[in-house]
Every structure is written in C-alpha cells, then in structure tokens.
C-alpha cells in the first residue's frame, strides 16, 4: 500500500507539474534509501508545503483533512490508547463517538496497518489526515516528552533494575552501565534537542516525591514540558548521564557541582553549562544552552538610532568606565560582548574577566575568575595590567577593592566596561558611593551608566492590532513620551500560534536608559545631588527612561504595554529622596536629606527598647505579597530610617508596603561591624506626602540576641 501511495503521489505531482522530473527522482531515491514516506521527504526538502500534500491525499483517497491546532482531546480518549501503540503507528487519537475511535494520521493507512490498529484497540476506527508536525507535538503534549523512548527502556530493563534506579544507594557501576545504554543516552539527547527546538535558554530538571518535573525557560519565562510519570524510575540514570557528559563527579551527591559539555544539535554546536544542587529527593539539574558562536552587533541590540549613535561614541572613548546596570538575566553580558566585538581590531588588546565565560570571542583574551584559589575580580584586574591592555571588561563590580582598581585603571588611560546591579541608570551613582567610592572619582572616571531590561517581542506570525486597551493607558503613553494631545496610538499583541507555542511572543529585545555624565551631571555628582535630582536634570537634557524606551517599542508594535509595565517603574520627574552626601570629613554610607535631630523618645509602658530618632541606611526587598499585582517589585530598594530601636524601625520610602508583608532587611549601622541582616514584618504604614512619601514601621522577626544587643548598644551610645 505504501508503494501504491508513493506511485499515486508521483503521478499527481508530475501531472500537475508541481515538481520537475529530476526533483521527483531525487526525492524517490532518498525515500527508498531512508525508508521514509515519499510525502515526508518532499516536505522536508521544502519542495511542496505539507498542507498541499494533505489536500492531495484528501482528494484522492476521500479522507477528511483536519487542522489540529487548538483541538481539544478528552482525557478518557487518551486513556483508551496506550502510548506505545500511538507512537509505533504514528497516529493521534482524537475522539470517541458511537463506539468509533477517530485517529489522525499524516499518511493514508495501509489496509493491513488499519486492521492491526483496530485489533490492538478493540474498537472500529476512522482516520482523518493531519500535519505530521502537529501529530508529533500532540503526542508529546498528551503522552509526555520521549514517552516512546522511556517505554522501550522499561520493556528492555528488568523490573528489579528499574526499581533500583530510583534509589540513591545504587552501585556506581550499575548507574554508569545504565546511563551508557543507548536508550538512556537517547532520552537525554531528546530532552536537549527539544529544548533547542523550542528556543529554550535553560533546562530545569527537578525531582520531587514520586515525580520529576521538566521545564524549559523560553523568552525568559519557564514553561512546563510534559513527561511521562515513568521517568522517575530512571532519574538517577539521567543524572549520571548528564554528569558524565559534563565531567562531574557522579559519586558526589551532597555538594553542588558545575560543569560543561559540548554537543551538536541540528548542525549547531552548543555549549551546555550543567549545574547540580542536592535536594531531599535527588539532585536537581539546570542546564544552560549557549551557542559556541554568536554574532554580536549594535544593530541587533534593540537600540534606537539616537542610542546607537551614543553607543558608538562610548565604545570609541580612549579611556573611562561604562557601567551596564540591571538585574540578573537582563542581557548585560550580551551588551558588553557587543561593545567589545564592535571595537575588536588587530590594533587593540582586549582582556575580559568573567564569572563565568559565557561566549568565546575570537581575538579577545578571556579570563575566568576562580575564588577558590584566590583569583577574584580584584586580583585578576591587578594582574592583567601587566599585559598592556587597551580595553578591559570586568564581569561585575561587587566590592570596594574591585571598584577602586577599575577606576584607577580608567584614570590611567584604559577603557573599562563593567556591570552593576541597580534598578535604573542614576542609581548606579548611589551604588558606587554605597560601595565606598568618592563622588569626585565617579565624576572623573565614569563616562556613562546604561540600564537595560529584556522585553518579549510579539510573534510576527500571529500579531494583530489590539483595540481593547483603556484610554487612560493611551493617555499615559502620550504624556510620558510628550506627544501632541490626541495622537493616535496603535497597539499590537500576539494571539498565540504554533510558531510561538501559543504564547504570542517570539524572542526578546532590550530597552535602554543611558545616563551620560556630561559636565552638568558631573557637577551634580560633585555637589552630592540626589539621584532623583540627577534623573530629573538628565531627562530634561534628553535622557530617555526605561519606560519611555519601552513605550516606543509598544508604538512600533514590537511588544505589549503589559510587558513594559511589568518590567519598568513609573518615571518620577521630581526624583526620589536618595542623597550621596555624608557627614563632612567622613567616609560613611550616604543617607537621604531627611535627617532629623537626634533625640530619644520617652519610654512608655508599651516600649521595651529605647527608640532613637536618627537616619541609618537600609536595603530591603519584599519576600511575599498578600495580593497579586501586575507590577513586579524590584529585587532591592533602599531607604533611610526615621527612628530605630532593638525591636524595630521606622523608615522612609517612596513606595508603600502592605501591612503584614515580610521584608528581607539589611541595616548599615555606622560602626566597624558588618551589616545586620534579618527578616521583618510591616506593622504600620503612614502617608507623609500624598503618593510620594511613606513612613513604614516594621518589627524584627528573627533578630539574634547578639544583633539585638548591638542595636540597643548603638541607640544608647548615640543618645549619649
């Protein structure tokens, strides 16, 4: 029957002149060599679209043709058909009506195969034609990724061995032997291959009691990948296989491990970064997928014409520092690599210090920090100066020593690129002062702070105009971008299709906020102006904020307003109350200009600890929220206490907190000891200035006795 189908298809395609004779001969030859259906070979070669082939089959054999996109299948239908039968015969059960089972196939069935399926299932069957790609995807969705491979492992492996594979005490030899079997190797390869096909950047394999969860991070969002429940029986073997690939110690199960492996997927060489951490049930794995070769260009970063010109000027500076800021996963390293690639010539010596090295850059000397042997950022930075570099990239400025050396290098005629973890560009100044850098050194060495975020991009295949957004949002965009009143703004969003896995997004782009330290901004830094004041003046001088850049991409149809709102903060032209001024002649951490005269409040019957009205710097982040919000809180915020005691504090904030919420708190007392870190609960919120400033009262939850004594002692000494 298969031969007859191929003959019929050949005749029709030649009669309709859809293929040339030589094209048909080549396709038939490959079909015979690979034992693949002729239709599959023609589609894979791109000679004729699959829909056209299915239409021909439907017309010739009088079989209905269905589009399985968004087709819902009842769970009871899936339970009637064993996975091994559906995978073996390559069909998808769709529905059960009047005792007849309807199945989807990509090719007309041989009469013999039709009868075999009917006998196996015990039901009469009807067939419809559907895309082979759709059938494969539905098999993965409803039966689990690599379900056929797992079934073959189970069928070939004695029950005793599969049961032993679950235990952490299995002999190493057995684990290695099982991991090296073709079936397990294929299973791991399928997991990696599927991740690459879905454009995943990370694979998360997480063990729990009696089950294993597999997730792929796509466009920055984690998505569950269905796997059959039987995979838990071979999880130890999967772990061992990944460890062997990454050259990790398969005996060690108590400590975290990191390794790497090089694999080839669809002619693409991938660098796998494998990380394992112990959990109560087994080790959890995260595998990052990185291409070994990347093309970096300023045009692909998502920069507008003006920002591209600014970047081109920055990378051509003879000396100075450019800081790229943003949270983890915001694309800072990619931006730095792009900057280096744009100036990578034979006339320049470029050295990088990274943790870890993410991409290999031809013509650039890259160094991996190794804190275990004393090679941290500061030590590496001191050593590479003997190698006569022109340009240096420091992966991250984490401490005062690294910051001081980087500034010294910039002041002695080198161009330096590095990163900081801050929420916006002006906050980079606060962060450096917080580390301990004097404002005059910042003004003398830093050329720019560049803040960035990654936004998901609308899928080009299913993007449509959206007219449902509220008018107040349109008005807000017009206001933020200072557009003429009444400007017509069009919004777009992806509806979801098979190309974007139903998410409506395909890929990501970056939004930027570039603060150039010109003479005006440098004078403000030297005069210890607040970051809010600096931001206000920078915006007046043409700086585009993260949200404004995001709105530009919304207007261009690249993303949705929700993406911008979720990843950016509302721009406040009045600025925030962060100041970089400290007591004259001291090197203390900066505090806002809301200092009250120190005075001790009278004790009442309710108070156990003395309370002092004073300003102390704090950092905090919310651990939980009692109501859902479309806006994500930044990872860290800074504030200043209004009063402090060993029982709790009151601090000033521009953002209200929910009563009862839990904060992770860091208190920087102006003494020689380390900061106090603890958990605290919000007990009172008072609005000082409408929608601008709040007093947040918190009580300590897990303060140790030593920490409480230290706080109480500080209050007493300050009062004296």
PDB file of N, CA and C in Angstrom, residues 497-592:
ATOM      1  N   UNK A 497       0.062  31.110  18.469  1.00  0.00           N
ATOM      2  CA  UNK A 497       0.004  30.172  17.355  1.00  0.00           C
ATOM      3  C   UNK A 497       1.034  29.079  17.587  1.00  0.00           C
ATOM      4  N   UNK A 498       1.123  28.132  16.657  1.00  0.00           N
ATOM      5  CA  UNK A 498       2.058  27.021  16.832  1.00  0.00           C
ATOM      6  C   UNK A 498       3.504  27.479  16.735  1.00  0.00           C
ATOM      7  N   UNK A 499       3.751  28.592  16.032  1.00  0.00           N
ATOM      8  CA  UNK A 499       5.123  29.087  15.912  1.00  0.00           C
ATOM      9  C   UNK A 499       5.664  29.618  17.241  1.00  0.00           C
ATOM     10  N   UNK A 500       4.787  30.185  18.071  1.00  0.00           N
ATOM     11  CA  UNK A 500       5.209  30.740  19.358  1.00  0.00           C
ATOM     12  C   UNK A 500       4.723  29.891  20.527  1.00  0.00           C
ATOM     13  N   UNK A 501       4.297  28.645  20.255  1.00  0.00           N
ATOM     14  CA  UNK A 501       3.794  27.728  21.284  1.00  0.00           C
ATOM     15  C   UNK A 501       2.609  28.310  22.050  1.00  0.00           C
ATOM     16  N   UNK A 502       1.811  29.129  21.360  1.00  0.00           N
ATOM     17  CA  UNK A 502       0.613  29.675  21.961  1.00  0.00           C
ATOM     18  C   UNK A 502       0.836  30.823  22.923  1.00  0.00           C
ATOM     19  N   UNK A 503       2.083  31.321  23.047  1.00  0.00           N
ATOM     20  CA  UNK A 503       2.382  32.397  23.996  1.00  0.00           C
ATOM     21  C   UNK A 503       2.110  33.781  23.432  1.00  0.00           C
ATOM     22  N   UNK A 504       2.157  33.934  22.122  1.00  0.00           N
ATOM     23  CA  UNK A 504       2.016  35.245  21.499  1.00  0.00           C
ATOM     24  C   UNK A 504       3.320  36.013  21.395  1.00  0.00           C
ATOM     25  N   UNK A 505       4.422  35.423  21.871  1.00  0.00           N
ATOM     26  CA  UNK A 505       5.723  36.088  21.848  1.00  0.00           C
ATOM     27  C   UNK A 505       6.761  35.206  21.153  1.00  0.00           C
ATOM     28  N   UNK A 506       7.687  35.845  20.497  1.00  0.00           N
ATOM     29  CA  UNK A 506       8.793  35.154  19.833  1.00  0.00           C
ATOM     30  C   UNK A 506      10.063  35.998  19.989  1.00  0.00           C
ATOM     31  N   UNK A 507      10.957  35.539  20.854  1.00  0.00           N
ATOM     32  CA  UNK A 507      12.207  36.248  21.063  1.00  0.00           C
ATOM     33  C   UNK A 507      12.052  37.405  22.032  1.00  0.00           C
ATOM     34  N   UNK A 508      13.190  38.082  22.279  1.00  0.00           N
ATOM     35  CA  UNK A 508      13.219  39.226  23.187  1.00  0.00           C
ATOM     36  C   UNK A 508      14.069  40.341  22.598  1.00  0.00           C
ATOM     37  N   UNK A 509      13.791  41.545  23.050  1.00  0.00           N
ATOM     38  CA  UNK A 509      14.586  42.706  22.704  1.00  0.00           C
ATOM     39  C   UNK A 509      14.835  43.512  23.973  1.00  0.00           C
ATOM     40  N   UNK A 510      15.766  44.435  23.902  1.00  0.00           N
ATOM     41  CA  UNK A 510      16.149  45.193  25.087  1.00  0.00           C
ATOM     42  C   UNK A 510      15.622  46.622  25.013  1.00  0.00           C
ATOM     43  N   UNK A 511      15.334  47.181  26.192  1.00  0.00           N
ATOM     44  CA  UNK A 511      15.065  48.612  26.322  1.00  0.00           C
ATOM     45  C   UNK A 511      16.189  49.211  27.161  1.00  0.00           C
ATOM     46  N   UNK A 512      16.498  50.470  26.892  1.00  0.00           N
ATOM     47  CA  UNK A 512      17.677  51.084  27.488  1.00  0.00           C
ATOM     48  C   UNK A 512      17.364  52.431  28.120  1.00  0.00           C
ATOM     49  N   UNK A 513      18.178  52.766  29.109  1.00  0.00           N
ATOM     50  CA  UNK A 513      18.200  54.082  29.743  1.00  0.00           C
ATOM     51  C   UNK A 513      19.667  54.474  29.873  1.00  0.00           C
ATOM     52  N   UNK A 514      20.091  55.494  29.126  1.00  0.00           N
ATOM     53  CA  UNK A 514      21.502  55.866  29.057  1.00  0.00           C
ATOM     54  C   UNK A 514      21.712  57.215  29.742  1.00  0.00           C
ATOM     55  N   UNK A 515      22.461  57.210  30.841  1.00  0.00           N
ATOM     56  CA  UNK A 515      22.821  58.431  31.559  1.00  0.00           C
ATOM     57  C   UNK A 515      24.259  58.779  31.222  1.00  0.00           C
ATOM     58  N   UNK A 516      24.450  59.813  30.426  1.00  0.00           N
ATOM     59  CA  UNK A 516      25.784  60.295  30.088  1.00  0.00           C
ATOM     60  C   UNK A 516      26.248  61.281  31.147  1.00  0.00           C
ATOM     61  N   UNK A 517      27.452  61.100  31.635  1.00  0.00           N
ATOM     62  CA  UNK A 517      27.996  62.007  32.632  1.00  0.00           C
ATOM     63  C   UNK A 517      28.692  63.165  31.943  1.00  0.00           C
ATOM     64  N   UNK A 518      27.879  64.134  31.470  1.00  0.00           N
ATOM     65  CA  UNK A 518      28.446  65.345  30.887  1.00  0.00           C
ATOM     66  C   UNK A 518      28.834  66.292  32.012  1.00  0.00           C
ATOM     67  N   UNK A 519      29.272  67.482  31.661  1.00  0.00           N
ATOM     68  CA  UNK A 519      29.767  68.422  32.669  1.00  0.00           C
ATOM     69  C   UNK A 519      28.695  68.768  33.697  1.00  0.00           C
ATOM     70  N   UNK A 520      27.447  68.934  33.243  1.00  0.00           N
ATOM     71  CA  UNK A 520      26.365  69.284  34.161  1.00  0.00           C
ATOM     72  C   UNK A 520      26.130  68.170  35.176  1.00  0.00           C
ATOM     73  N   UNK A 521      26.046  66.930  34.700  1.00  0.00           N
ATOM     74  CA  UNK A 521      25.817  65.801  35.596  1.00  0.00           C
ATOM     75  C   UNK A 521      27.008  65.588  36.527  1.00  0.00           C
ATOM     76  N   UNK A 522      28.223  65.773  36.018  1.00  0.00           N
ATOM     77  CA  UNK A 522      29.403  65.626  36.864  1.00  0.00           C
ATOM     78  C   UNK A 522      29.411  66.649  37.996  1.00  0.00           C
ATOM     79  N   UNK A 523      29.011  67.880  37.682  1.00  0.00           N
ATOM     80  CA  UNK A 523      28.932  68.902  38.728  1.00  0.00           C
ATOM     81  C   UNK A 523      27.917  68.504  39.793  1.00  0.00           C
ATOM     82  N   UNK A 524      26.805  67.915  39.374  1.00  0.00           N
ATOM     83  CA  UNK A 524      25.796  67.477  40.340  1.00  0.00           C
ATOM     84  C   UNK A 524      26.336  66.348  41.216  1.00  0.00           C
ATOM     85  N   UNK A 525      27.107  65.441  40.624  1.00  0.00           N
ATOM     86  CA  UNK A 525      27.714  64.360  41.403  1.00  0.00           C
ATOM     87  C   UNK A 525      28.688  64.928  42.420  1.00  0.00           C
ATOM     88  N   UNK A 526      29.523  65.883  41.987  1.00  0.00           N
ATOM     89  CA  UNK A 526      30.489  66.504  42.900  1.00  0.00           C
ATOM     90  C   UNK A 526      29.794  67.258  44.026  1.00  0.00           C
ATOM     91  N   UNK A 527      28.644  67.838  43.728  1.00  0.00           N
ATOM     92  CA  UNK A 527      27.879  68.572  44.733  1.00  0.00           C
ATOM     93  C   UNK A 527      26.954  67.663  45.543  1.00  0.00           C
ATOM     94  N   UNK A 528      27.122  66.351  45.390  1.00  0.00           N
ATOM     95  CA  UNK A 528      26.367  65.357  46.148  1.00  0.00           C
ATOM     96  C   UNK A 528      24.857  65.517  45.993  1.00  0.00           C
ATOM     97  N   UNK A 529      24.414  65.743  44.758  1.00  0.00           N
ATOM     98  CA  UNK A 529      22.985  65.822  44.475  1.00  0.00           C
ATOM     99  C   UNK A 529      22.368  64.440  44.592  1.00  0.00           C
ATOM    100  N   UNK A 530      21.083  64.391  44.879  1.00  0.00           N
ATOM    101  CA  UNK A 530      20.389  63.114  44.977  1.00  0.00           C
ATOM    102  C   UNK A 530      20.242  62.494  43.594  1.00  0.00           C
ATOM    103  N   UNK A 531      20.030  61.184  43.572  1.00  0.00           N
ATOM    104  CA  UNK A 531      19.822  60.508  42.298  1.00  0.00           C
ATOM    105  C   UNK A 531      18.551  60.979  41.610  1.00  0.00           C
ATOM    106  N   UNK A 532      17.535  61.339  42.424  1.00  0.00           N
ATOM    107  CA  UNK A 532      16.311  61.871  41.839  1.00  0.00           C
ATOM    108  C   UNK A 532      16.534  63.181  41.116  1.00  0.00           C
ATOM    109  N   UNK A 533      17.330  64.066  41.728  1.00  0.00           N
ATOM    110  CA  UNK A 533      17.653  65.331  41.080  1.00  0.00           C
ATOM    111  C   UNK A 533      18.444  65.108  39.806  1.00  0.00           C
ATOM    112  N   UNK A 534      19.396  64.185  39.867  1.00  0.00           N
ATOM    113  CA  UNK A 534      20.195  63.868  38.674  1.00  0.00           C
ATOM    114  C   UNK A 534      19.305  63.332  37.559  1.00  0.00           C
ATOM    115  N   UNK A 535      18.379  62.439  37.914  1.00  0.00           N
ATOM    116  CA  UNK A 535      17.481  61.883  36.910  1.00  0.00           C
ATOM    117  C   UNK A 535      16.604  62.963  36.293  1.00  0.00           C
ATOM    118  N   UNK A 536      16.110  63.884  37.134  1.00  0.00           N
ATOM    119  CA  UNK A 536      15.256  64.954  36.633  1.00  0.00           C
ATOM    120  C   UNK A 536      15.997  65.808  35.614  1.00  0.00           C
ATOM    121  N   UNK A 537      17.219  66.211  35.944  1.00  0.00           N
ATOM    122  CA  UNK A 537      18.005  67.048  35.031  1.00  0.00           C
ATOM    123  C   UNK A 537      18.372  66.266  33.772  1.00  0.00           C
ATOM    124  N   UNK A 538      18.721  64.977  33.924  1.00  0.00           N
ATOM    125  CA  UNK A 538      19.081  64.160  32.771  1.00  0.00           C
ATOM    126  C   UNK A 538      17.913  64.014  31.809  1.00  0.00           C
ATOM    127  N   UNK A 539      16.702  63.861  32.354  1.00  0.00           N
ATOM    128  CA  UNK A 539      15.520  63.767  31.497  1.00  0.00           C
ATOM    129  C   UNK A 539      15.269  65.082  30.769  1.00  0.00           C
ATOM    130  N   UNK A 540      15.499  66.196  31.446  1.00  0.00           N
ATOM    131  CA  UNK A 540      15.355  67.491  30.792  1.00  0.00           C
ATOM    132  C   UNK A 540      16.376  67.680  29.676  1.00  0.00           C
ATOM    133  N   UNK A 541      17.534  67.013  29.816  1.00  0.00           N
ATOM    134  CA  UNK A 541      18.592  67.125  28.821  1.00  0.00           C
ATOM    135  C   UNK A 541      18.514  66.038  27.759  1.00  0.00           C
ATOM    136  N   UNK A 542      17.407  65.270  27.763  1.00  0.00           N
ATOM    137  CA  UNK A 542      17.185  64.339  26.657  1.00  0.00           C
ATOM    138  C   UNK A 542      17.317  62.869  26.977  1.00  0.00           C
ATOM    139  N   UNK A 543      17.581  62.504  28.235  1.00  0.00           N
ATOM    140  CA  UNK A 543      17.692  61.091  28.574  1.00  0.00           C
ATOM    141  C   UNK A 543      16.335  60.411  28.474  1.00  0.00           C
ATOM    142  N   UNK A 544      16.289  59.307  27.781  1.00  0.00           N
ATOM    143  CA  UNK A 544      15.074  58.515  27.671  1.00  0.00           C
ATOM    144  C   UNK A 544      15.097  57.424  28.728  1.00  0.00           C
ATOM    145  N   UNK A 545      14.050  57.355  29.555  1.00  0.00           N
ATOM    146  CA  UNK A 545      13.995  56.362  30.620  1.00  0.00           C
ATOM    147  C   UNK A 545      13.643  54.991  30.060  1.00  0.00           C
ATOM    148  N   UNK A 546      13.767  53.972  30.915  1.00  0.00           N
ATOM    149  CA  UNK A 546      13.419  52.618  30.515  1.00  0.00           C
ATOM    150  C   UNK A 546      11.973  52.525  30.058  1.00  0.00           C
ATOM    151  N   UNK A 547      11.069  53.145  30.817  1.00  0.00           N
ATOM    152  CA  UNK A 547       9.661  53.078  30.446  1.00  0.00           C
ATOM    153  C   UNK A 547       9.395  53.823  29.142  1.00  0.00           C
ATOM    154  N   UNK A 548      10.022  54.965  28.942  1.00  0.00           N
ATOM    155  CA  UNK A 548       9.839  55.704  27.696  1.00  0.00           C
ATOM    156  C   UNK A 548      10.339  54.895  26.498  1.00  0.00           C
ATOM    157  N   UNK A 549      11.485  54.242  26.654  1.00  0.00           N
ATOM    158  CA  UNK A 549      12.000  53.399  25.576  1.00  0.00           C
ATOM    159  C   UNK A 549      11.062  52.222  25.335  1.00  0.00           C
ATOM    160  N   UNK A 550      10.473  51.692  26.422  1.00  0.00           N
ATOM    161  CA  UNK A 550       9.502  50.619  26.275  1.00  0.00           C
ATOM    162  C   UNK A 550       8.260  51.072  25.525  1.00  0.00           C
ATOM    163  N   UNK A 551       7.763  52.284  25.846  1.00  0.00           N
ATOM    164  CA  UNK A 551       6.597  52.817  25.131  1.00  0.00           C
ATOM    165  C   UNK A 551       6.898  52.972  23.647  1.00  0.00           C
ATOM    166  N   UNK A 552       8.113  53.365  23.308  1.00  0.00           N
ATOM    167  CA  UNK A 552       8.493  53.481  21.888  1.00  0.00           C
ATOM    168  C   UNK A 552       8.369  52.135  21.188  1.00  0.00           C
ATOM    169  N   UNK A 553       8.764  51.090  21.855  1.00  0.00           N
ATOM    170  CA  UNK A 553       8.669  49.761  21.251  1.00  0.00           C
ATOM    171  C   UNK A 553       7.227  49.277  21.200  1.00  0.00           C
ATOM    172  N   UNK A 554       6.384  49.724  22.133  1.00  0.00           N
ATOM    173  CA  UNK A 554       4.960  49.414  22.055  1.00  0.00           C
ATOM    174  C   UNK A 554       4.352  50.079  20.825  1.00  0.00           C
ATOM    175  N   UNK A 555       4.656  51.349  20.612  1.00  0.00           N
ATOM    176  CA  UNK A 555       4.139  52.086  19.454  1.00  0.00           C
ATOM    177  C   UNK A 555       4.618  51.457  18.150  1.00  0.00           C
ATOM    178  N   UNK A 556       5.844  50.930  18.150  1.00  0.00           N
ATOM    179  CA  UNK A 556       6.381  50.282  16.950  1.00  0.00           C
ATOM    180  C   UNK A 556       5.805  48.887  16.728  1.00  0.00           C
ATOM    181  N   UNK A 557       4.964  48.419  17.650  1.00  0.00           N
ATOM    182  CA  UNK A 557       4.340  47.110  17.501  1.00  0.00           C
ATOM    183  C   UNK A 557       5.208  45.941  17.920  1.00  0.00           C
ATOM    184  N   UNK A 558       6.331  46.206  18.593  1.00  0.00           N
ATOM    185  CA  UNK A 558       7.254  45.137  18.958  1.00  0.00           C
ATOM    186  C   UNK A 558       6.811  44.365  20.197  1.00  0.00           C
ATOM    187  N   UNK A 559       6.111  45.020  21.115  1.00  0.00           N
ATOM    188  CA  UNK A 559       5.744  44.363  22.363  1.00  0.00           C
ATOM    189  C   UNK A 559       4.415  44.911  22.849  1.00  0.00           C
ATOM    190  N   UNK A 560       3.993  44.447  24.034  1.00  0.00           N
ATOM    191  CA  UNK A 560       2.708  44.850  24.592  1.00  0.00           C
ATOM    192  C   UNK A 560       2.912  45.817  25.753  1.00  0.00           C
ATOM    193  N   UNK A 561       1.911  46.633  26.077  1.00  0.00           N
ATOM    194  CA  UNK A 561       2.037  47.531  27.227  1.00  0.00           C
ATOM    195  C   UNK A 561       2.254  46.780  28.540  1.00  0.00           C
ATOM    196  N   UNK A 562       1.672  45.580  28.665  1.00  0.00           N
ATOM    197  CA  UNK A 562       1.840  44.814  29.901  1.00  0.00           C
ATOM    198  C   UNK A 562       3.300  44.453  30.147  1.00  0.00           C
ATOM    199  N   UNK A 563       4.020  44.116  29.075  1.00  0.00           N
ATOM    200  CA  UNK A 563       5.432  43.795  29.213  1.00  0.00           C
ATOM    201  C   UNK A 563       6.207  44.986  29.761  1.00  0.00           C
ATOM    202  N   UNK A 564       5.904  46.168  29.258  1.00  0.00           N
ATOM    203  CA  UNK A 564       6.599  47.373  29.701  1.00  0.00           C
ATOM    204  C   UNK A 564       6.253  47.688  31.151  1.00  0.00           C
ATOM    205  N   UNK A 565       4.964  47.599  31.502  1.00  0.00           N
ATOM    206  CA  UNK A 565       4.540  47.899  32.863  1.00  0.00           C
ATOM    207  C   UNK A 565       5.136  46.924  33.870  1.00  0.00           C
ATOM    208  N   UNK A 566       5.266  45.657  33.493  1.00  0.00           N
ATOM    209  CA  UNK A 566       5.778  44.645  34.412  1.00  0.00           C
ATOM    210  C   UNK A 566       7.265  44.798  34.692  1.00  0.00           C
ATOM    211  N   UNK A 567       8.009  45.386  33.768  1.00  0.00           N
ATOM    212  CA  UNK A 567       9.456  45.410  33.888  1.00  0.00           C
ATOM    213  C   UNK A 567      10.053  46.787  34.142  1.00  0.00           C
ATOM    214  N   UNK A 568       9.215  47.820  34.234  1.00  0.00           N
ATOM    215  CA  UNK A 568       9.733  49.166  34.467  1.00  0.00           C
ATOM    216  C   UNK A 568       8.979  49.832  35.592  1.00  0.00           C
ATOM    217  N   UNK A 569       9.609  50.827  36.184  1.00  0.00           N
ATOM    218  CA  UNK A 569       8.989  51.636  37.213  1.00  0.00           C
ATOM    219  C   UNK A 569       8.453  52.929  36.611  1.00  0.00           C
ATOM    220  N   UNK A 570       7.434  53.454  37.259  1.00  0.00           N
ATOM    221  CA  UNK A 570       6.884  54.727  36.820  1.00  0.00           C
ATOM    222  C   UNK A 570       7.925  55.823  36.971  1.00  0.00           C
ATOM    223  N   UNK A 571       8.082  56.602  35.915  1.00  0.00           N
ATOM    224  CA  UNK A 571       9.042  57.697  35.941  1.00  0.00           C
ATOM    225  C   UNK A 571       8.545  58.830  36.815  1.00  0.00           C
ATOM    226  N   UNK A 572       9.395  59.263  37.712  1.00  0.00           N
ATOM    227  CA  UNK A 572       9.066  60.347  38.632  1.00  0.00           C
ATOM    228  C   UNK A 572      10.014  61.499  38.380  1.00  0.00           C
ATOM    229  N   UNK A 573       9.537  62.529  37.701  1.00  0.00           N
ATOM    230  CA  UNK A 573      10.386  63.657  37.350  1.00  0.00           C
ATOM    231  C   UNK A 573      10.832  64.456  38.561  1.00  0.00           C
ATOM    232  N   UNK A 574      10.117  64.315  39.654  1.00  0.00           N
ATOM    233  CA  UNK A 574      10.544  65.019  40.855  1.00  0.00           C
ATOM    234  C   UNK A 574      11.696  64.318  41.550  1.00  0.00           C
ATOM    235  N   UNK A 575      11.914  63.067  41.157  1.00  0.00           N
ATOM    236  CA  UNK A 575      13.047  62.339  41.715  1.00  0.00           C
ATOM    237  C   UNK A 575      12.720  61.688  43.041  1.00  0.00           C
ATOM    238  N   UNK A 576      13.625  60.870  43.485  1.00  0.00           N
ATOM    239  CA  UNK A 576      13.496  60.193  44.764  1.00  0.00           C
ATOM    240  C   UNK A 576      14.463  60.788  45.777  1.00  0.00           C
ATOM    241  N   UNK A 577      14.262  60.434  47.028  1.00  0.00           N
ATOM    242  CA  UNK A 577      14.989  61.092  48.111  1.00  0.00           C
ATOM    243  C   UNK A 577      16.313  60.432  48.436  1.00  0.00           C
ATOM    244  N   UNK A 578      17.027  59.930  47.446  1.00  0.00           N
ATOM    245  CA  UNK A 578      18.338  59.370  47.692  1.00  0.00           C
ATOM    246  C   UNK A 578      19.394  60.443  47.550  1.00  0.00           C
ATOM    247  N   UNK A 579      20.285  60.512  48.489  1.00  0.00           N
ATOM    248  CA  UNK A 579      21.318  61.530  48.509  1.00  0.00           C
ATOM    249  C   UNK A 579      22.673  60.852  48.646  1.00  0.00           C
ATOM    250  N   UNK A 580      23.698  61.446  48.119  1.00  0.00           N
ATOM    251  CA  UNK A 580      25.031  60.876  48.241  1.00  0.00           C
ATOM    252  C   UNK A 580      25.888  61.693  49.193  1.00  0.00           C
ATOM    253  N   UNK A 581      25.256  62.540  49.955  1.00  0.00           N
ATOM    254  CA  UNK A 581      26.011  63.340  50.904  1.00  0.00           C
ATOM    255  C   UNK A 581      26.157  62.606  52.219  1.00  0.00           C
ATOM    256  N   UNK A 582      27.266  62.780  52.889  1.00  0.00           N
ATOM    257  CA  UNK A 582      27.511  62.216  54.195  1.00  0.00           C
ATOM    258  C   UNK A 582      28.098  63.267  55.095  1.00  0.00           C
ATOM    259  N   UNK A 583      28.289  62.956  56.386  1.00  0.00           N
ATOM    260  CA  UNK A 583      28.887  63.916  57.288  1.00  0.00           C
ATOM    261  C   UNK A 583      30.234  64.377  56.779  1.00  0.00           C
ATOM    262  N   UNK A 584      30.502  65.629  56.894  1.00  0.00           N
ATOM    263  CA  UNK A 584      31.723  66.208  56.370  1.00  0.00           C
ATOM    264  C   UNK A 584      32.943  65.544  56.982  1.00  0.00           C
ATOM    265  N   UNK A 585      33.882  65.183  56.101  1.00  0.00           N
ATOM    266  CA  UNK A 585      35.131  64.596  56.555  1.00  0.00           C
ATOM    267  C   UNK A 585      35.053  63.134  56.914  1.00  0.00           C
ATOM    268  N   UNK A 586      33.971  62.448  56.532  1.00  0.00           N
ATOM    269  CA  UNK A 586      33.826  61.033  56.841  1.00  0.00           C
ATOM    270  C   UNK A 586      33.602  60.244  55.563  1.00  0.00           C
ATOM    271  N   UNK A 587      33.734  58.952  55.658  1.00  0.00           N
ATOM    272  CA  UNK A 587      33.514  58.072  54.533  1.00  0.00           C
ATOM    273  C   UNK A 587      32.302  57.184  54.763  1.00  0.00           C
ATOM    274  N   UNK A 588      31.290  57.695  55.424  1.00  0.00           N
ATOM    275  CA  UNK A 588      30.125  56.906  55.755  1.00  0.00           C
ATOM    276  C   UNK A 588      29.264  56.665  54.528  1.00  0.00           C
ATOM    277  N   UNK A 589      28.390  55.676  54.609  1.00  0.00           N
ATOM    278  CA  UNK A 589      27.454  55.373  53.553  1.00  0.00           C
ATOM    279  C   UNK A 589      26.465  56.513  53.425  1.00  0.00           C
ATOM    280  N   UNK A 590      26.059  56.923  52.178  1.00  0.00           N
ATOM    281  CA  UNK A 590      25.197  58.080  52.003  1.00  0.00           C
ATOM    282  C   UNK A 590      23.816  57.871  52.593  1.00  0.00           C
ATOM    283  N   UNK A 591      23.207  58.972  52.989  1.00  0.00           N
ATOM    284  CA  UNK A 591      21.868  58.936  53.540  1.00  0.00           C
ATOM    285  C   UNK A 591      21.039  60.047  52.936  1.00  0.00           C
ATOM    286  N   UNK A 592      19.714  59.848  52.851  1.00  0.00           N
ATOM    287  CA  UNK A 592      18.857  60.875  52.297  1.00  0.00           C
ATOM    288  C   UNK A 592      18.857  62.144  53.139  1.00  0.00           C
TER     289      UNK A 592
END
